[in-house]
PDB file of C-alpha atoms in Angstrom:
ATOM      1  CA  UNK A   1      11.537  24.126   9.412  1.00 49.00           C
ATOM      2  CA  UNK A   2      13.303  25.421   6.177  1.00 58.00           C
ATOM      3  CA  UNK A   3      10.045  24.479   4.375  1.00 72.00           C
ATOM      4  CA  UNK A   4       8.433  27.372   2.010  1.00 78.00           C
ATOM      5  CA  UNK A   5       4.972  28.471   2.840  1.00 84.00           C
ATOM      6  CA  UNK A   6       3.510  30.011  -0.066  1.00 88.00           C
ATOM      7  CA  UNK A   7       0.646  32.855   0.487  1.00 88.00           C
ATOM      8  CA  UNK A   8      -1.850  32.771  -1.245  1.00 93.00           C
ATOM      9  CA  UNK A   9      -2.361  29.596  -1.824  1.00 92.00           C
ATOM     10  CA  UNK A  10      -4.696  30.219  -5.338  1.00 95.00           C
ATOM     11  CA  UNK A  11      -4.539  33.463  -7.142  1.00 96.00           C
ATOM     12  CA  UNK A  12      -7.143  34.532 -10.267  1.00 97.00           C
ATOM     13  CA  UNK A  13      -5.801  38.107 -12.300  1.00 97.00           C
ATOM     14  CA  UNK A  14      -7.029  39.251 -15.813  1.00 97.00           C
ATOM     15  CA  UNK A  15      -4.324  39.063 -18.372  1.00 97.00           C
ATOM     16  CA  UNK A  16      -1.715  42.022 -18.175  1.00 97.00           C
ATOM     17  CA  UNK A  17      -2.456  42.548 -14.216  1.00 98.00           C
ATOM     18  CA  UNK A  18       0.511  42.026 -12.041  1.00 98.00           C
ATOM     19  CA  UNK A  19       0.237  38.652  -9.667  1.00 97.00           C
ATOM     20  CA  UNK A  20       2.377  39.108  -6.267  1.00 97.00           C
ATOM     21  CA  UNK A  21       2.935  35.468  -4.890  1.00 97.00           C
ATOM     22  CA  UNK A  22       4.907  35.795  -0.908  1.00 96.00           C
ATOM     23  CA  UNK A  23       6.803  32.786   0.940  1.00 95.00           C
ATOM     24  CA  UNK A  24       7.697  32.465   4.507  1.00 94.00           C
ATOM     25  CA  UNK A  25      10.778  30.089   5.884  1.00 93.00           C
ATOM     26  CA  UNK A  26      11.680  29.561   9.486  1.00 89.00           C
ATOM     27  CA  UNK A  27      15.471  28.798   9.023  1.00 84.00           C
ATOM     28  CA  UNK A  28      18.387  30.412   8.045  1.00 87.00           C
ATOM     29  CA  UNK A  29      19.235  29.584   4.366  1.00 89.00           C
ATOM     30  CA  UNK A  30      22.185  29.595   1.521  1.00 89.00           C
ATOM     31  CA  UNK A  31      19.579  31.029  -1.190  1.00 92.00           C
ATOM     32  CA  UNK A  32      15.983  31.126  -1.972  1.00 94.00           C
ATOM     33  CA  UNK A  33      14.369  29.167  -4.944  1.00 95.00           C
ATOM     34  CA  UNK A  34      11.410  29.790  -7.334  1.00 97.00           C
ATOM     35  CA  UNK A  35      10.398  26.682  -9.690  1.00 97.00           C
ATOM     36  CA  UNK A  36       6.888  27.097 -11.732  1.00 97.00           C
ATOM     37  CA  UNK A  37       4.605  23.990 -12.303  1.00 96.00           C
ATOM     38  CA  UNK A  38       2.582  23.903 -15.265  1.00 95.00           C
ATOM     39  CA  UNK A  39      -0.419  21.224 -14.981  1.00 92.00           C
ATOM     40  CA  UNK A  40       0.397  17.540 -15.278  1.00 89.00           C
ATOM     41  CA  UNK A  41       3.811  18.695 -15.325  1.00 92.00           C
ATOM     42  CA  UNK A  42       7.729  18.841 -13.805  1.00 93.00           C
ATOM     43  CA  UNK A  43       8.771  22.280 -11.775  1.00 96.00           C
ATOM     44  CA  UNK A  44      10.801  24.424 -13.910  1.00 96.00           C
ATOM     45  CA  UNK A  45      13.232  26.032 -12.131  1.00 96.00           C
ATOM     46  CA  UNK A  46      12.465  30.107 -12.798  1.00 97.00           C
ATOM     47  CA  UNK A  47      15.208  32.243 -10.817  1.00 96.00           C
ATOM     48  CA  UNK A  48      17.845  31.833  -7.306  1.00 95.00           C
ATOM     49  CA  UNK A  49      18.361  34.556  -5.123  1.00 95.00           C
ATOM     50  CA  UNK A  50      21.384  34.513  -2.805  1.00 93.00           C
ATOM     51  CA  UNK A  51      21.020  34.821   0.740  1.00 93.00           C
ATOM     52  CA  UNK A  52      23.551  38.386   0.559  1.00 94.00           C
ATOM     53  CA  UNK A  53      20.839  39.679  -2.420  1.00 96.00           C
ATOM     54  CA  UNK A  54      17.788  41.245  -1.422  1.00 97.00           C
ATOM     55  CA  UNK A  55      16.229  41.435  -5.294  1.00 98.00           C
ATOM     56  CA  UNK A  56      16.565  39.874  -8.241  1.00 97.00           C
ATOM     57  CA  UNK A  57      14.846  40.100 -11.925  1.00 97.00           C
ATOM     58  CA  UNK A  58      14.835  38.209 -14.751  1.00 96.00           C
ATOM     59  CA  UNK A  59      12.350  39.168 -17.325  1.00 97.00           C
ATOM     60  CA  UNK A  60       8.427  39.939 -16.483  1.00 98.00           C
ATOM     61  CA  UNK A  61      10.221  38.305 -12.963  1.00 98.00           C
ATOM     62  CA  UNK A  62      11.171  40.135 -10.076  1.00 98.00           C
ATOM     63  CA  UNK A  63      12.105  38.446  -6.902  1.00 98.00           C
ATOM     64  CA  UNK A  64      13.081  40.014  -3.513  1.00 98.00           C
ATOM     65  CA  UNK A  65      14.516  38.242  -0.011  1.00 98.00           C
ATOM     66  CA  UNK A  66      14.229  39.790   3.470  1.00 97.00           C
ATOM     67  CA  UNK A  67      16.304  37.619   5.083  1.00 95.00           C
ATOM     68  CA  UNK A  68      15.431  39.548   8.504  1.00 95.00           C
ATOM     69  CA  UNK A  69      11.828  38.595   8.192  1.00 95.00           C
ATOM     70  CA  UNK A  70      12.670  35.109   6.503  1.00 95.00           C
ATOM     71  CA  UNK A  71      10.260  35.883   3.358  1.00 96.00           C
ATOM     72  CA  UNK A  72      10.312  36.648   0.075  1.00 97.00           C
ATOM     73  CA  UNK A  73       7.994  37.456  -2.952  1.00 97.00           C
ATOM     74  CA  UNK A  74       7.514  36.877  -6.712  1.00 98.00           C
ATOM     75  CA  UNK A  75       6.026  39.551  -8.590  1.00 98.00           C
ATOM     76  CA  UNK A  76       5.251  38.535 -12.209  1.00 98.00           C
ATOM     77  CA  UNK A  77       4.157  41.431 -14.313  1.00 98.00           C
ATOM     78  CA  UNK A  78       2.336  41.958 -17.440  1.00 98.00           C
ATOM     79  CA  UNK A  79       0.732  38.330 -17.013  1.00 97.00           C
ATOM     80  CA  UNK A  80      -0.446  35.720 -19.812  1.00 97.00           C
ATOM     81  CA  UNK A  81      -2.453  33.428 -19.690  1.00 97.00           C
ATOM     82  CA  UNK A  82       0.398  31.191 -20.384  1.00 97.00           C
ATOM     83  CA  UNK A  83       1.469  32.144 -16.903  1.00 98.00           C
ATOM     84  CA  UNK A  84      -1.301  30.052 -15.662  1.00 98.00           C
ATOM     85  CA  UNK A  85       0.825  27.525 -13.219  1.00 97.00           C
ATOM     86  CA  UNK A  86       1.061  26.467  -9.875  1.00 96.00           C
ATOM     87  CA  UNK A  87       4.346  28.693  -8.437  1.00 97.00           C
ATOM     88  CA  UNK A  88       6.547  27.234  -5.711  1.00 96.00           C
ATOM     89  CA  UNK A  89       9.446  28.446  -3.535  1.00 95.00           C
ATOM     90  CA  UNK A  90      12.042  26.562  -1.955  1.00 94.00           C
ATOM     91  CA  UNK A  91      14.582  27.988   0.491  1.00 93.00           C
ATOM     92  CA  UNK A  92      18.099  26.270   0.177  1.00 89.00           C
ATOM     93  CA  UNK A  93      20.108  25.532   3.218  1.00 84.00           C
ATOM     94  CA  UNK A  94      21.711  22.339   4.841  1.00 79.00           C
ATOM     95  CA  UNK A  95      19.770  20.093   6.676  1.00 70.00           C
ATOM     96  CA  UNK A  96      20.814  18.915   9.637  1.00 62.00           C
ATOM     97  CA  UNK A  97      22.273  16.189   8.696  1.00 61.00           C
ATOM     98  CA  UNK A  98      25.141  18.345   6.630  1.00 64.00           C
ATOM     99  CA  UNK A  99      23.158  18.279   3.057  1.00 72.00           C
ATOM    100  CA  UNK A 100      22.485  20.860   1.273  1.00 79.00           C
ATOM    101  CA  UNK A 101      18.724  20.659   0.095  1.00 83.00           C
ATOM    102  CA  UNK A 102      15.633  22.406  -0.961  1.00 87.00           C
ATOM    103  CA  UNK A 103      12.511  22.335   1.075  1.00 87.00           C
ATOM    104  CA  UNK A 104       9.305  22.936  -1.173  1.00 90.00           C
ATOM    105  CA  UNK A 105       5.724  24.196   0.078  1.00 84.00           C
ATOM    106  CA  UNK A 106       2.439  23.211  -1.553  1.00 88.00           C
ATOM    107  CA  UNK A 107       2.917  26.433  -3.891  1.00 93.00           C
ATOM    108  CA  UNK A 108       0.501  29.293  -5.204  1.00 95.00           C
ATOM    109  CA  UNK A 109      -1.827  28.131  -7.906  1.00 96.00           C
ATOM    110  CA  UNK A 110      -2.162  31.047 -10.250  1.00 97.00           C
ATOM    111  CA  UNK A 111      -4.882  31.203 -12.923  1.00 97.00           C
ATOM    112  CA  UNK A 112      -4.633  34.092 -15.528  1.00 97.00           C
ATOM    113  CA  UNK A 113      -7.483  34.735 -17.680  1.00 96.00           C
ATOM    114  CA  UNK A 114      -7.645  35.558 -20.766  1.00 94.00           C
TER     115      UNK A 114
ATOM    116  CA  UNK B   1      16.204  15.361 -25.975  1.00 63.00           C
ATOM    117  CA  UNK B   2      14.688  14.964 -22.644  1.00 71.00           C
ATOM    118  CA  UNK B   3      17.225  16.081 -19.993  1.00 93.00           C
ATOM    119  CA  UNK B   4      15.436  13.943 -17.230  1.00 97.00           C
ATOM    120  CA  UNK B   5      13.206  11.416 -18.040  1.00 96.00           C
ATOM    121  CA  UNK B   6      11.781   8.456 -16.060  1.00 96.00           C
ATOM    122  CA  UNK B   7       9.397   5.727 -16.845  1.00 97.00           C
ATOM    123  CA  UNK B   8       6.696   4.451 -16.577  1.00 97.00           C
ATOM    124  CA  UNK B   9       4.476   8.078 -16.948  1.00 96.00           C
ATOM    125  CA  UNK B  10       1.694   6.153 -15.188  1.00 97.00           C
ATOM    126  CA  UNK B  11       1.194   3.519 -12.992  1.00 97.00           C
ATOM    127  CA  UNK B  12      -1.792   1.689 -11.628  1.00 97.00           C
ATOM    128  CA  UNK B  13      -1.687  -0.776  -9.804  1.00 97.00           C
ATOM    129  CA  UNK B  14      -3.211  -3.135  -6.861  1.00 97.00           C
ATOM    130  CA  UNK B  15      -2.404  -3.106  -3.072  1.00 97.00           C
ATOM    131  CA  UNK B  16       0.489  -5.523  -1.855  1.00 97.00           C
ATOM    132  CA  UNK B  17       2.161  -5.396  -5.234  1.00 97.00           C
ATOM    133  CA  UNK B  18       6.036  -4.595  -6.120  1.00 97.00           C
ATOM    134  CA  UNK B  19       6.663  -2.014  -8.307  1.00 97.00           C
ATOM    135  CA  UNK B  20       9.457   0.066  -9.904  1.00 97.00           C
ATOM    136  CA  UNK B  21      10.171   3.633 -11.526  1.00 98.00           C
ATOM    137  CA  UNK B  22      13.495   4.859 -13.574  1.00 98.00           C
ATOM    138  CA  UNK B  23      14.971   7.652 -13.681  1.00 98.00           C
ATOM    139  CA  UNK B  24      17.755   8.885 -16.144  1.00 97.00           C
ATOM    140  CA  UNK B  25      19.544  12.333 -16.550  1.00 97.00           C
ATOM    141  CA  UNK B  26      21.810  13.463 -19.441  1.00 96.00           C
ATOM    142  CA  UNK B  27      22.872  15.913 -17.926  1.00 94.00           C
ATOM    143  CA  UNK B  28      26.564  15.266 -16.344  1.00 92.00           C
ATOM    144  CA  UNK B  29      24.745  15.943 -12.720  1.00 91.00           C
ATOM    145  CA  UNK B  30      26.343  14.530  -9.832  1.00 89.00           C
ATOM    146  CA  UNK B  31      23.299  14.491  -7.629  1.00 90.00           C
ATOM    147  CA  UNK B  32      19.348  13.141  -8.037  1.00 92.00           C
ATOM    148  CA  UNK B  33      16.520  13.040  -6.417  1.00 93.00           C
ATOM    149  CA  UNK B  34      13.047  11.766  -5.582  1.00 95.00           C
ATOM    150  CA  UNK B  35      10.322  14.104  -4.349  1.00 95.00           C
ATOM    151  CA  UNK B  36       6.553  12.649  -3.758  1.00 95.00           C
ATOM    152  CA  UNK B  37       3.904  15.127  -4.366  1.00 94.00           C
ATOM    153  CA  UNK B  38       0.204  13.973  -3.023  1.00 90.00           C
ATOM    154  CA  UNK B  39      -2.962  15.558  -3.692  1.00 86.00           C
ATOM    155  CA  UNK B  40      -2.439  18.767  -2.041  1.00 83.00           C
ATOM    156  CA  UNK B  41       0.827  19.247  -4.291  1.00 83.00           C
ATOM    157  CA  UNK B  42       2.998  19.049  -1.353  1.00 86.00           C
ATOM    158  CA  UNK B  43       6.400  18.427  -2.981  1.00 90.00           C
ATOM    159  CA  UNK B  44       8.244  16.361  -0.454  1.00 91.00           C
ATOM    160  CA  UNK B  45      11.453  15.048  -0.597  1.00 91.00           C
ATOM    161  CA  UNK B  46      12.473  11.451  -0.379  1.00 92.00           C
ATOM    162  CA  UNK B  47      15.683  10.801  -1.085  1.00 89.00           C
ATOM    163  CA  UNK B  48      18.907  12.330  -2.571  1.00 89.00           C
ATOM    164  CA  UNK B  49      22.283  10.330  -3.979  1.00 88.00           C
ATOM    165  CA  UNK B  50      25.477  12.204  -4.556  1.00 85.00           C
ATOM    166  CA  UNK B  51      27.303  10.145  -7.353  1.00 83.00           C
ATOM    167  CA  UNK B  52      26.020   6.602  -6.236  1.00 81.00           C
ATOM    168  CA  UNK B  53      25.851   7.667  -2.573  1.00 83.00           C
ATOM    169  CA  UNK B  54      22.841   8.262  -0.399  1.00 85.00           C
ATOM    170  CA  UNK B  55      23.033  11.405   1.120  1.00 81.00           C
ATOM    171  CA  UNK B  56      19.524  12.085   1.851  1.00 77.00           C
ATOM    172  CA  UNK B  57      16.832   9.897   3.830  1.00 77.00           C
ATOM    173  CA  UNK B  58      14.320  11.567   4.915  1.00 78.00           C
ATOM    174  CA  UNK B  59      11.512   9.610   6.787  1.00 78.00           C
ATOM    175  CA  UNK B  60      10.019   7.332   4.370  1.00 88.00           C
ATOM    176  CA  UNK B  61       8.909   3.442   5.008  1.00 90.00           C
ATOM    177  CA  UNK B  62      11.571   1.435   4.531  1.00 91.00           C
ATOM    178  CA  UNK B  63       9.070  -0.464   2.199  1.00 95.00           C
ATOM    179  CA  UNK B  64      10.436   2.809  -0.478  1.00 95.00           C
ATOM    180  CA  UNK B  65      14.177   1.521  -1.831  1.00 93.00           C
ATOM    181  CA  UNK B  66      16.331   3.906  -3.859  1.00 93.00           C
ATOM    182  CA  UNK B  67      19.242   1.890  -5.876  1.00 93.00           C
ATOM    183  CA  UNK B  68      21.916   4.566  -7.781  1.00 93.00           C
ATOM    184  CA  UNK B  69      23.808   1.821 -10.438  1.00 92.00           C
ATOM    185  CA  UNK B  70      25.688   4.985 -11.780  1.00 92.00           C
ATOM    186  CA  UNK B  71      25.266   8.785 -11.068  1.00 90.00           C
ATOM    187  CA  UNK B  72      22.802   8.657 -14.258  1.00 95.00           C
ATOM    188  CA  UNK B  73      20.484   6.966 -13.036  1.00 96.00           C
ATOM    189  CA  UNK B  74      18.262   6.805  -9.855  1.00 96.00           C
ATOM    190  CA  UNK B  75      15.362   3.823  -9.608  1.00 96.00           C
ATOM    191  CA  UNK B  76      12.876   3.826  -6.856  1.00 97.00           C
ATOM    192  CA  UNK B  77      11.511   0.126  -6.019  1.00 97.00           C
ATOM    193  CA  UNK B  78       8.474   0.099  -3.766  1.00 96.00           C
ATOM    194  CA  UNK B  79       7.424  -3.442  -1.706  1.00 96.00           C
ATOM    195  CA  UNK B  80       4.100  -3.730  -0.698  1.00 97.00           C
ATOM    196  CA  UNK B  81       2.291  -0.959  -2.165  1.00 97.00           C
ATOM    197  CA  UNK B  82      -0.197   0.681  -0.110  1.00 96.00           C
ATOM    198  CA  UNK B  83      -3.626   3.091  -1.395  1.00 96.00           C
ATOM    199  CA  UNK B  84      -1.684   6.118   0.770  1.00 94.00           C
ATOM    200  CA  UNK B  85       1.573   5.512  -1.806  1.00 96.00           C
ATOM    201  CA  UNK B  86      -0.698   6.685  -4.435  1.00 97.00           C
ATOM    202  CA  UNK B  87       0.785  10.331  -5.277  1.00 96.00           C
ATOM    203  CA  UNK B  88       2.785  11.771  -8.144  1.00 97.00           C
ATOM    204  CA  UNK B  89       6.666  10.784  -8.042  1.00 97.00           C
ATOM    205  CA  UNK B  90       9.218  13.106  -9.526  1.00 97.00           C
ATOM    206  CA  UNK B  91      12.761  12.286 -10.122  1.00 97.00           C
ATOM    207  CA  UNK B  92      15.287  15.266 -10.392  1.00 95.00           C
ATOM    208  CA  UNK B  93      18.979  15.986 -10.340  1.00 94.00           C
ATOM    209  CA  UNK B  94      21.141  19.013  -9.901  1.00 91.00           C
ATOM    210  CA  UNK B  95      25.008  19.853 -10.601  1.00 86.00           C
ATOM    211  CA  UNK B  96      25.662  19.375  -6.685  1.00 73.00           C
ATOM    212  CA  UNK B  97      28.751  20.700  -5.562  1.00 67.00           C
ATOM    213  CA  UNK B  98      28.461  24.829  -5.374  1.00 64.00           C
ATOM    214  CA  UNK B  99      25.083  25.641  -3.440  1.00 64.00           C
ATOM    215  CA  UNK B 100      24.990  29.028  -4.718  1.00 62.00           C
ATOM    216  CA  UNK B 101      24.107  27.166  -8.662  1.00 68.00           C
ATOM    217  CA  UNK B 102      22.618  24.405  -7.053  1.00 82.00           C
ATOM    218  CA  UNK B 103      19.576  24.492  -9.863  1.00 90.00           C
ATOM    219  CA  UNK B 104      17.233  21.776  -9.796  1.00 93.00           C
ATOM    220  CA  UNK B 105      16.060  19.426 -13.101  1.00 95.00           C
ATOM    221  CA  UNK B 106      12.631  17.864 -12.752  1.00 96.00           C
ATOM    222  CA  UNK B 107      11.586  14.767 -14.916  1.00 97.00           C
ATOM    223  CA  UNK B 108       7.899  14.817 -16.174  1.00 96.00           C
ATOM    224  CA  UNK B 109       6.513  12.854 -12.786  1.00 96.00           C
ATOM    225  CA  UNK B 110       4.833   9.250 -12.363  1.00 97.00           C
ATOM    226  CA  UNK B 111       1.434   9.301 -11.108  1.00 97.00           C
ATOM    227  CA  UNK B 112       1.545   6.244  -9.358  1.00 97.00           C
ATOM    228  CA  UNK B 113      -2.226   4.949  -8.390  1.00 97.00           C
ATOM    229  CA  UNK B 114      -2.528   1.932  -6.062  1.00 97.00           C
ATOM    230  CA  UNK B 115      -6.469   0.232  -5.838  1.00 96.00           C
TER     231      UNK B 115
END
């Protein structure tokens, strides 16, 4: 399926340690999606990477897609405790129905303390 | 102001009832969406309308019943609630239209809890 599976599925760092979340996908996809959910909370979309891109940053983010492998990782660096959220991806393709949607996993619940 | 909100933020309730959520985005999208997330946080998708028009179904009870009165807005009715409908419902909505900006926009959720 194009469903993200997030690895590891819980994560506990010290503040200003790097956190390295991974996702795997089965199908081929448009682009590749990371939202962050903070407790009791909406997903927040954080950054898009395009199929024909194989890293992306934005910030303390850094993103990278191996399309060949059908994965891709998050790497947040320099962590805070306001960090502290569950981290999902979603891979972007058409279903088959002709749709374009995103497919999202149960995430990587990241806890950074203090 | 609150780019997508929906209502009510909670919602208990007993089995066999009727009962209704609202979604409303400010944003100009042309597309929304409902996702259920249980108590694993699976985020699972449920339906998507592109400017009034269903374009998403995936396999939900029919008992679930979108209704799109303008590309603004998105309610979700649900007949005959059951305890495995309790979960947390989030509305969203996205531009549509180019999949390469095809961001996203979560409400706040409705934690829905049937007894």
């Amino acid at each position: 399926s194009q469903q993200g599976e997030e690895d590891p599925q819980a994560l506990s760092i010290q503040e200003g340690e790097n956190a390295t979340m991974n996702c795997s996908y089965k199908t081929s996809i448009n682009n590749l999606q990371w939202y962050r959910q903070n407790s009791g909370r909406g997903l927040v979309h954080l950054i898009l990477i395009r199929s024909n891109e194989r890293e992306k940053h934005s910030g303390r983010l850094r993103v990278t897609l191996d399309t060949s492998k059908k994965s891709s990782s998050l790497l947040i660096t320099a962590s805070r405790a306001a960090d502290t959220a569950s981290y999902f991806c979603a891979p972007g393709g058409y279903s088959g129905a002709g749709s374009y949607q995103l497919t999202f996993g149960k995430g990587t619940k990241l806890s950074v303390i203090p | 102001d609150t780019a997508v909100s929906q209502t009510p933020k909670y919602l208990v309730t007993q089995m066999g009832n009727d009962k209704s959520i609202k979604c409303e985005q400010n944003l100009g999208h042309d597309t929304m969406y409902w996702y259920k997330q249980d108590s694993k946080k699976f985020l699972k998708i449920m339906f998507s309308y592109n400017n009034k028009e269903l374009i998403i179904n995936e396999t939900v009870p029919n008992r679930f019943s979108p209704k799109s009165p303008d590309k603004a807005h998105l309610n979700l009715h649900i007949n005959s609630l059951e305890l495995g409908d309790s979960a947390v419902y989030f509305c969203a909505s996205s531009p549509g239209g180019n999949v390469a900006k095809n961001i996203q926009y979560f409400g706040a959720g409705t934690r829905l809890s049937v007894l």
